[in-house]
Short mmCIF file of C-alpha atoms in Angstrom, two decimals:
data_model
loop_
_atom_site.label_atom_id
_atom_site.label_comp_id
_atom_site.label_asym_id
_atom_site.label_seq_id
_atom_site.Cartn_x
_atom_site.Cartn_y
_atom_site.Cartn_z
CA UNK I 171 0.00 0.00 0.00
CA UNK I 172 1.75 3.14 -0.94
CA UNK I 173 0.54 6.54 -1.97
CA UNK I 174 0.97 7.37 -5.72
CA UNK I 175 1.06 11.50 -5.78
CA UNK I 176 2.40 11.30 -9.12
CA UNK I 177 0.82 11.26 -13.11
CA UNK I 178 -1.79 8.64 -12.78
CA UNK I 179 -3.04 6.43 -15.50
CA UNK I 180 -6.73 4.47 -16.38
CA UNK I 181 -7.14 1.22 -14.62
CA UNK I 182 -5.36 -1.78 -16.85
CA UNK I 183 -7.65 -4.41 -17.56
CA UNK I 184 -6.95 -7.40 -15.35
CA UNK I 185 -9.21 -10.14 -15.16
CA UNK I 186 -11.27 -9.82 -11.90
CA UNK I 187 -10.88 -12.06 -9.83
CA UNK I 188 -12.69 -13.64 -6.49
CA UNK I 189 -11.08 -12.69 -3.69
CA UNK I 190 -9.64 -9.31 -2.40
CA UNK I 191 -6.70 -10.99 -1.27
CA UNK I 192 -5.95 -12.71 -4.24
CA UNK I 193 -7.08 -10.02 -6.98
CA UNK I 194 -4.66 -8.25 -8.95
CA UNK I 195 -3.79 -4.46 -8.10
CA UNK I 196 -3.82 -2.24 -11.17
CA UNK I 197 -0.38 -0.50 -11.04
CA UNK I 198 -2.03 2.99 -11.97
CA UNK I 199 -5.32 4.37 -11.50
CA UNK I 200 -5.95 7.49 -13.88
CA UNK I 201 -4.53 8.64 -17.15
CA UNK I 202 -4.33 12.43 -17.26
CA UNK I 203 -1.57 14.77 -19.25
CA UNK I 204 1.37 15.92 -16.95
CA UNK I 205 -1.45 18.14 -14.35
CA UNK I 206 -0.63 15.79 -11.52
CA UNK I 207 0.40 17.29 -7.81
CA UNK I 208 3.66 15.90 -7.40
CA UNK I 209 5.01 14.92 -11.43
CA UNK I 210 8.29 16.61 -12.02
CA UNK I 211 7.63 20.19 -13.23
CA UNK I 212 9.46 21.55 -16.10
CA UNK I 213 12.14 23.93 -16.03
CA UNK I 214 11.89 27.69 -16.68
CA UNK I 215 13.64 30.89 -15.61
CA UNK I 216 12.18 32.48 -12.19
CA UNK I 217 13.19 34.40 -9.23
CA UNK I 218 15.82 32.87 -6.99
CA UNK I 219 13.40 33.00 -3.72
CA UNK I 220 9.79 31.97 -3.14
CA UNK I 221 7.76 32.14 -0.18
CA UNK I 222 6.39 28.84 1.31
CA UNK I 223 3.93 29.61 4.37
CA UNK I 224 5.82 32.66 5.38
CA UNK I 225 9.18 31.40 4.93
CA UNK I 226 11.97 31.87 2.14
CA UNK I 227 12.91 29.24 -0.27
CA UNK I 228 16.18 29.94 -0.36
CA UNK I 229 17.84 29.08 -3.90
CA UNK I 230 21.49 27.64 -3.63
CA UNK I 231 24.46 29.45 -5.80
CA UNK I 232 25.83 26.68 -7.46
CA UNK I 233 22.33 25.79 -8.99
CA UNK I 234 21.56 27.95 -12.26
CA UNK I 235 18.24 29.53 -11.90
CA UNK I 236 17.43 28.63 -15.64
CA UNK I 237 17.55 25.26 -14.10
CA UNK I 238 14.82 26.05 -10.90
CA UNK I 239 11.19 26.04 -11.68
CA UNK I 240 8.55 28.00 -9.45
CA UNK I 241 6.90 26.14 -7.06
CA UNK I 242 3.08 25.05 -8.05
CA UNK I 243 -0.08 25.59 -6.47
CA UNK I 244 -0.42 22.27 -5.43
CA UNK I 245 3.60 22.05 -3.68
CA UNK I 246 2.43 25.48 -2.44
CA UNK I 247 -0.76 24.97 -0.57
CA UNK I 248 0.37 21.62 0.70
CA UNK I 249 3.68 23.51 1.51
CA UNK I 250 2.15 25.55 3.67
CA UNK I 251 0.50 22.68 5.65
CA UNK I 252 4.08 21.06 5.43
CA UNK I 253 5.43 24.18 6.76
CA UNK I 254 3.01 24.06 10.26
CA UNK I 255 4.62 20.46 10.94
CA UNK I 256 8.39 22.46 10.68
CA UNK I 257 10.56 22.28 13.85
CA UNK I 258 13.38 24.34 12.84
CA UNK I 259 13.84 27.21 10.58
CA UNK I 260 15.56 25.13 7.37
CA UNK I 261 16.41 26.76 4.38
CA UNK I 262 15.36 24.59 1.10
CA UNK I 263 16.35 24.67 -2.40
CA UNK I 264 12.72 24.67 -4.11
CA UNK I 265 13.76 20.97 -5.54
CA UNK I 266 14.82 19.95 -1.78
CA UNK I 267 10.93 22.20 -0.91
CA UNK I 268 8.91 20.18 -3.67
CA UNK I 269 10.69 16.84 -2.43
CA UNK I 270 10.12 17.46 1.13
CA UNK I 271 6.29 18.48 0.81
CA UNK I 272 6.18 15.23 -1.21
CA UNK I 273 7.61 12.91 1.35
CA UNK I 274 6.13 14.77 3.86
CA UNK I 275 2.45 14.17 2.75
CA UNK I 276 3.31 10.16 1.55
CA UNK I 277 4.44 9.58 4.85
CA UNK I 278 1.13 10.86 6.79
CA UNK I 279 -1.02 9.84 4.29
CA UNK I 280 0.86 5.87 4.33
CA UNK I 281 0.72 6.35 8.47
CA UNK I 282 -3.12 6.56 8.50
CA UNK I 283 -3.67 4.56 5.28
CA UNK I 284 -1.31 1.22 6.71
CA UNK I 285 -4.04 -0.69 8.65
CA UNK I 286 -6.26 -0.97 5.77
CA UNK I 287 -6.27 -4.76 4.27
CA UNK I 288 -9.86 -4.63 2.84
CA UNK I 289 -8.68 -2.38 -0.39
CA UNK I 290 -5.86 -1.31 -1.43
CA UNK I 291 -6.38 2.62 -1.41
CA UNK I 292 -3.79 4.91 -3.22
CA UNK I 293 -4.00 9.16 -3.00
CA UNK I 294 -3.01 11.22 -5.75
CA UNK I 295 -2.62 14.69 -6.08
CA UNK I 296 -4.40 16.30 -9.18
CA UNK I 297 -4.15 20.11 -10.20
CA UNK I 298 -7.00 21.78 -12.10
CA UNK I 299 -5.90 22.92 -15.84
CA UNK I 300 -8.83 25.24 -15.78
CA UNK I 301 -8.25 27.51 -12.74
CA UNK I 302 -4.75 25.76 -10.67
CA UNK I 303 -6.93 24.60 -7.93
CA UNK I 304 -5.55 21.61 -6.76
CA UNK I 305 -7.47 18.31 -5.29
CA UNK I 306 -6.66 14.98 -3.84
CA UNK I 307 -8.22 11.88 -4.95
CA UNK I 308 -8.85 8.84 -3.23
CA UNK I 309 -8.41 5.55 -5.60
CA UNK I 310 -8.86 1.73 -5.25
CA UNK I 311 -6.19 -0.39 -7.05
CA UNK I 312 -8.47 -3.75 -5.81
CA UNK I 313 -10.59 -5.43 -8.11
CA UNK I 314 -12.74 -7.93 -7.74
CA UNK I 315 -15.23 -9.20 -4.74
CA UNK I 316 -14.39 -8.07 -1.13
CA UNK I 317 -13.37 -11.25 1.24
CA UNK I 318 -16.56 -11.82 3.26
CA UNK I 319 -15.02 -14.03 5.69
CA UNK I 320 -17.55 -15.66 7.92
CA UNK I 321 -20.68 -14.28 6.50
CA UNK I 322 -20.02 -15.83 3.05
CA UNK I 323 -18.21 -19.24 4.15
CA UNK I 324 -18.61 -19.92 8.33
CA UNK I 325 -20.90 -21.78 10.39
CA UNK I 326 -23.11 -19.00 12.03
CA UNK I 327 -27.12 -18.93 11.54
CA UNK I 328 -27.89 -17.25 8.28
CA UNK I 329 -29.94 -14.66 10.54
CA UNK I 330 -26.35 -13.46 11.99
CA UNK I 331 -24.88 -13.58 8.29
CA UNK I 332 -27.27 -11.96 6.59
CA UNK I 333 -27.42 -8.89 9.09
CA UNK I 334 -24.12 -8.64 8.71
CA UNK I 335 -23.95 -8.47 5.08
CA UNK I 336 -26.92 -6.11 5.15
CA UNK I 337 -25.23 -3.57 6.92
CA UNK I 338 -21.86 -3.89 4.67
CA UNK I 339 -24.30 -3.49 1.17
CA UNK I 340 -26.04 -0.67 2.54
CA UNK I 341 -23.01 1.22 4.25
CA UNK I 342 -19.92 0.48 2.10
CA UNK I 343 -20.26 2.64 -0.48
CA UNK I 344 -19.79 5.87 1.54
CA UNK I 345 -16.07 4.96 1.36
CA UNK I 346 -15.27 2.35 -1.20
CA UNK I 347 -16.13 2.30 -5.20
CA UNK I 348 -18.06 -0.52 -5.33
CA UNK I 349 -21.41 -2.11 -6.07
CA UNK I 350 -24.20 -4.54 -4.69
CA UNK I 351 -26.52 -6.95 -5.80
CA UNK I 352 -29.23 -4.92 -6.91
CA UNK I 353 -26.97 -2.83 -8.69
CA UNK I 354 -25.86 -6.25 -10.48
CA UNK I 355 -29.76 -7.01 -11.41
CA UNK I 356 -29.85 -3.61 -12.49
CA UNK I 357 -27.34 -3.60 -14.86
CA UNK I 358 -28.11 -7.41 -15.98
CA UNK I 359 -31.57 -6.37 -16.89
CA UNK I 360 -30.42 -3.72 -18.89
CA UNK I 361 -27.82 -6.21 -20.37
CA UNK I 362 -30.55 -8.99 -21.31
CA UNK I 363 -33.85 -7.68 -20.97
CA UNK I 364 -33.85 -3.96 -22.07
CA UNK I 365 -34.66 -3.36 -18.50
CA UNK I 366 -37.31 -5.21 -16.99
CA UNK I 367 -37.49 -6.89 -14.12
CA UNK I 368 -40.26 -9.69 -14.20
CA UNK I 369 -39.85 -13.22 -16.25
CA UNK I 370 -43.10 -12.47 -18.51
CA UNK I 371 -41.68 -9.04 -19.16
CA UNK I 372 -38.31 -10.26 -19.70
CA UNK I 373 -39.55 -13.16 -21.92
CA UNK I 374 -41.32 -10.82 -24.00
CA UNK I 375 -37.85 -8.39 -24.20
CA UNK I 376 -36.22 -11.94 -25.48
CA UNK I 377 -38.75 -12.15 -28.47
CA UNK I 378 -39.93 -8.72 -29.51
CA UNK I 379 -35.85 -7.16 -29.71
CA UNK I 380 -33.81 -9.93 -29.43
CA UNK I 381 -35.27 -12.29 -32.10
CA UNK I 382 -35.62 -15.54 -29.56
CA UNK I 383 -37.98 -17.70 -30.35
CA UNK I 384 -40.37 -19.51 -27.65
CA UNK I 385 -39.50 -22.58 -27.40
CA UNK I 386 -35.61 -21.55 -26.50
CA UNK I 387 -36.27 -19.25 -23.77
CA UNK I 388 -36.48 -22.32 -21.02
CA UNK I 389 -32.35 -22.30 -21.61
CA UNK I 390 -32.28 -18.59 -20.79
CA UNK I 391 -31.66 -16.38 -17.47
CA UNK I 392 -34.99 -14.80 -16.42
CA UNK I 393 -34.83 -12.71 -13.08
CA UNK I 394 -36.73 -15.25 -11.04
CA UNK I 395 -33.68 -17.62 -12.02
CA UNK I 396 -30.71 -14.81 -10.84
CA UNK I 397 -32.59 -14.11 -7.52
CA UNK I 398 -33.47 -17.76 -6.46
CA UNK I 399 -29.61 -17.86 -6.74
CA UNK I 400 -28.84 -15.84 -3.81
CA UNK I 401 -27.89 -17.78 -0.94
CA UNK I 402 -29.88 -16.94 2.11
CA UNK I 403 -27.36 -14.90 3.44
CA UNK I 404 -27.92 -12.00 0.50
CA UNK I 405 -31.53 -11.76 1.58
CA UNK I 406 -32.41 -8.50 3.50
CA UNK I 407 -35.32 -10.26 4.90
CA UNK I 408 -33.97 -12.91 6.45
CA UNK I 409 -31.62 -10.14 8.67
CA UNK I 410 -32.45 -10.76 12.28
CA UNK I 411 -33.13 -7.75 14.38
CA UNK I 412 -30.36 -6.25 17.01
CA UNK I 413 -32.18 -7.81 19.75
CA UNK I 414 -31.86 -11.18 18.67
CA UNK I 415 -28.10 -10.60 17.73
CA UNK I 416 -25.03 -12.76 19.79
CA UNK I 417 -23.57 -9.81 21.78
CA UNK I 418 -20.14 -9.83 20.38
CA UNK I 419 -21.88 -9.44 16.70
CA UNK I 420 -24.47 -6.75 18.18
CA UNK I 421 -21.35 -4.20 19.39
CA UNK I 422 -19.52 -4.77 16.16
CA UNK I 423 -22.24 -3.51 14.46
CA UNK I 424 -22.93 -0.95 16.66
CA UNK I 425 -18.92 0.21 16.17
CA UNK I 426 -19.41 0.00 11.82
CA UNK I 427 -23.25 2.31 11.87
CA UNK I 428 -21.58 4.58 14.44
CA UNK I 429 -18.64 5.33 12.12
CA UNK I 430 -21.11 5.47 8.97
CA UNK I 431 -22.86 8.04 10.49
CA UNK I 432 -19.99 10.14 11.30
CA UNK I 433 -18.59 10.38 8.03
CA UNK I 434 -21.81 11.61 7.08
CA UNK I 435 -21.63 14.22 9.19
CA UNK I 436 -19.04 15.84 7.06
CA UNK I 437 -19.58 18.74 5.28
CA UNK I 438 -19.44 17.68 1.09
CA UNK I 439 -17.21 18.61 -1.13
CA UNK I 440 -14.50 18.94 1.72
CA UNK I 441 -13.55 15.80 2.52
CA UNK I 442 -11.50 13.35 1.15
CA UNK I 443 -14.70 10.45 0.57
CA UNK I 444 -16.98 13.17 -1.37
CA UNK I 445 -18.07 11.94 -4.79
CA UNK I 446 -19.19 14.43 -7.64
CA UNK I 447 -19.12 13.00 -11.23
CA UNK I 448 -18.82 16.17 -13.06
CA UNK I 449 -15.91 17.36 -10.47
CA UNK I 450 -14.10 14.16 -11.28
CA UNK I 451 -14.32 14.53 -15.07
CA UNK I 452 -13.37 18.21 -14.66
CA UNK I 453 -10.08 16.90 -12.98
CA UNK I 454 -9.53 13.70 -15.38
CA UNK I 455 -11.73 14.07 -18.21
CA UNK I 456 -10.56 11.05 -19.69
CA UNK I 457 -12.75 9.25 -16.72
CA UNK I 458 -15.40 9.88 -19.02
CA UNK I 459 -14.73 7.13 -21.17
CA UNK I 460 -14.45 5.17 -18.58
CA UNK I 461 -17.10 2.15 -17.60
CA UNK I 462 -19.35 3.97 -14.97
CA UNK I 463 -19.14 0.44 -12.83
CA UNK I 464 -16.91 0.56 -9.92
CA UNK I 465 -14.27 -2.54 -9.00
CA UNK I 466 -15.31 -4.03 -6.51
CA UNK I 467 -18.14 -6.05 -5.65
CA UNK I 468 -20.23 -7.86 -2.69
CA UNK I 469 -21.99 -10.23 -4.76
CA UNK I 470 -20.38 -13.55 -4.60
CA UNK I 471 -18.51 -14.96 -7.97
CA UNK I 472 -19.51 -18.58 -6.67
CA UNK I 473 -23.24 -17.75 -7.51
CA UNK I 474 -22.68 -15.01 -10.34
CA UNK I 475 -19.73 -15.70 -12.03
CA UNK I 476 -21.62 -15.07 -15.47
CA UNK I 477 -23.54 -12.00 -14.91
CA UNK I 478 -20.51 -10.69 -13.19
CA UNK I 479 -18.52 -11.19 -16.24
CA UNK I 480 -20.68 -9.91 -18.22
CA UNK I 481 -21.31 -6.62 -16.85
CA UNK I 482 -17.75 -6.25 -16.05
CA UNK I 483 -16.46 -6.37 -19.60
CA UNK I 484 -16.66 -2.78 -20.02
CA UNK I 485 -14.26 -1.75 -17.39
CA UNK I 486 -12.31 -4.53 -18.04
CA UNK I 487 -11.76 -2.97 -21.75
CA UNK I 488 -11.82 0.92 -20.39
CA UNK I 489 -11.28 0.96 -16.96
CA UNK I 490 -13.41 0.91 -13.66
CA UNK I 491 -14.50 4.04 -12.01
CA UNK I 492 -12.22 3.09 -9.09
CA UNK I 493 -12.19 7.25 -7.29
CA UNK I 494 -13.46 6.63 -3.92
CA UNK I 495 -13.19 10.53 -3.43
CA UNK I 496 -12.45 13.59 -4.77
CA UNK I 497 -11.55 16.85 -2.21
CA UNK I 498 -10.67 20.31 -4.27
CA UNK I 499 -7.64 22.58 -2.16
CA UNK I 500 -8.35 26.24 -2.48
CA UNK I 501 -6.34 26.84 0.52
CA UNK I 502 -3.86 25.33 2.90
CA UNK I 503 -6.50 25.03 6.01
CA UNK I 504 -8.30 22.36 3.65
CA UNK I 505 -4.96 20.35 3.84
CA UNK I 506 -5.63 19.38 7.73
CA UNK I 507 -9.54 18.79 7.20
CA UNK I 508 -8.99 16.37 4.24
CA UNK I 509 -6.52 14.34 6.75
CA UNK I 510 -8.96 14.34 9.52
CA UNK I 511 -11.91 13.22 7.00
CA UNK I 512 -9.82 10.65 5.84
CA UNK I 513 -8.90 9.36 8.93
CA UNK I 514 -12.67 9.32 9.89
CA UNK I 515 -12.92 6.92 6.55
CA UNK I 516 -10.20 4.56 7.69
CA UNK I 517 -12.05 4.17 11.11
CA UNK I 518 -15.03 3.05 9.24
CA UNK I 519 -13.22 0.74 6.83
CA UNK I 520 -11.40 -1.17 10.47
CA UNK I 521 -15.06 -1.26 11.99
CA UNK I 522 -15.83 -3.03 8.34
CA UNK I 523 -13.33 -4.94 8.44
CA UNK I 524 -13.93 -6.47 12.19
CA UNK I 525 -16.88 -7.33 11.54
CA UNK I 526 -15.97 -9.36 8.59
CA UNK I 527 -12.93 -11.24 11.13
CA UNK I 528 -15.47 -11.16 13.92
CA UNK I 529 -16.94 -15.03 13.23
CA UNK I 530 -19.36 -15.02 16.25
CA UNK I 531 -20.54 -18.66 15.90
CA UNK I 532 -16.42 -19.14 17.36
CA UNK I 533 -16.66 -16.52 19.77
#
């Protein structure tokens, strides 16, 4: 896990694959022309001091200015949050500034980011062609189906399971890029039945636009088929209330809401888990031919290998919307709110992620 501040590239296809732990990690998440925060800038003639949060950058003689470039908006307003963290009053060459504001932020951002395991979550630092403003986005280089330990594979009552996995479907997507199982049926009716979402409907779909005949369509999918495949642990309904929960399982829940509902406490579009299409295409407009599906997945592969497969061709061919946020900088007091929003992510993604290790049945 590492963060990637530098020119970031569309997600390679990689075939997806079944478990988090053994899925491949796209080296790069998003293609866009040199605007990155931290890519190497090019040279040009400028001044031989600059001022970083109230303090001179102080140019050394046996460097050619020719050689020196001006800081940029994004080393500068991330600077200035470098600069609070400063113990002494060092001098810096503005190549020595640029590559301490660099290591500065990777090292906080890899400090809060380590005890994530359920994703692999990379930050990169984007600046605006339009008007300079820079912004940090969140990305997933995972792909495939989160791990759902005990509630897909243990012993426990499917009433404990499928609680569990009803608060992870309805609550994970504050945070991650990914997608449920009506989101699947969604986009596999669409796929197959031009959108409709009952088997005489459907059948009809089969005949009228796709040319089946009658007598075939026994062979084919209809929805009543994908959701009698759900094991009992997908369906909402058979959840068991908090009252009826082992106590162990009840906390842990308690823990994952509790941090869900903080994070949407936060103001939007000023922290580092705010999604806004149009903002992210006005950052990386290629994103915009991009699939719109994200990467990762609760539904199980065991069950829907096909439809998963299916749907998933598109990203697989042009990338996977894989931005789990998108925070705009306008000034250096954003700098400390994005950190503090994204360590109120991380605290979610832990209570996630007990819960998944939790296994009450062995408790």
């Amino acid at each position: 896990m590492a963060t990637r501040p530098t020119s970031p590239s569309l997600s390679a296809a990689a075939r997806l694959e079944r478990s988090m732990r053994r899925c491949s990690s796209i080296p790069e998440t998003i293609r866009a022309k040199p605007r990155s925060g931290f890519s190497r800038l090019p040279a040009c003639v400028s001044h031989r001091s600059a001022d970083l949060a109230g303090r001179t950058v102080a140019i050394s003689r046996d460097i050619p200015a020719i050689f020196d470039a001006p800081l940029a908006p994004h080393h500068k307003v991330i600077g200035r949050w470098a600069a609070t963290r400063e113990t002494s009053a060092k001098l810096y060459t503005r190549a020595a500034a640029r590559r301490h504001i660099e290591q500065a932020f990777n090292a906080t951002v890899l400090e809060i980011l380590a005890p994530v395991e359920m994703a692999d979550l990379r930050c990169t630092v984007l600046h605006s062609e339009e008007d300079g403003t820079p912004a940090i986005a969140v990305t997933c280089q995972s792909l495939g189906q989160i791990d759902l330990g005990w509630i897909e594979t243990g012993d426990a009552p499917i009433p404990w399971r499928a609680a569990a996995y009803r608060a992870l479907e309805q609550c994970l997507g504050r945070v991650l890029p990914i997608f449920g199982y009506q989101d699947l049926f969604n986009e596999v009716s669409m796929y197959y039945w031009d959108g409709e979402v009952d088997d005489e409907a459907a059948r009809q779909s089969l005949i009228a636009y796709h040319g089946m005949d009658a007598a075939d369509l026994d062979e084919i999918t209809l929805p009543s088929d994908m959701d009698a495949r759900r094991p009992g642990w997908m369906i909402e309904a058979k959840a068991a209330p908090s009252a009826r929960l082992p106590s162990g399982l009840r906390k842990s829940l308690a823990r994952f809401r509790a941090s869900h509902k903080a994070l949407g406490g936060l103001p939007p579009e000023r922290h580092a888990w705010h999604l806004d299409a149009q903002m992210i295409y006005d950052y990386i407009p290629e994103f915009q031919e991009c699939s719109s599906l994200p990467p990762l997945t609760l539904v199980p592969f065991e069950q829907f290998a096909r439809e998963l497969d299916d749907i998933a061709r598109g990203g697989m061919e042009m990338g996977f919307m894989d931005v789990a946020g998108l925070c705009p900088l306008p000034d250096a007091d954003r700098v400390d709110e994005w950190f503090a929003s994204l360590r109120l992510g991380v605290r979610f993604l832990l209570a996630a992620q007990e819960l998944i290790q939790l296994d009450p049945a062995k408790l």
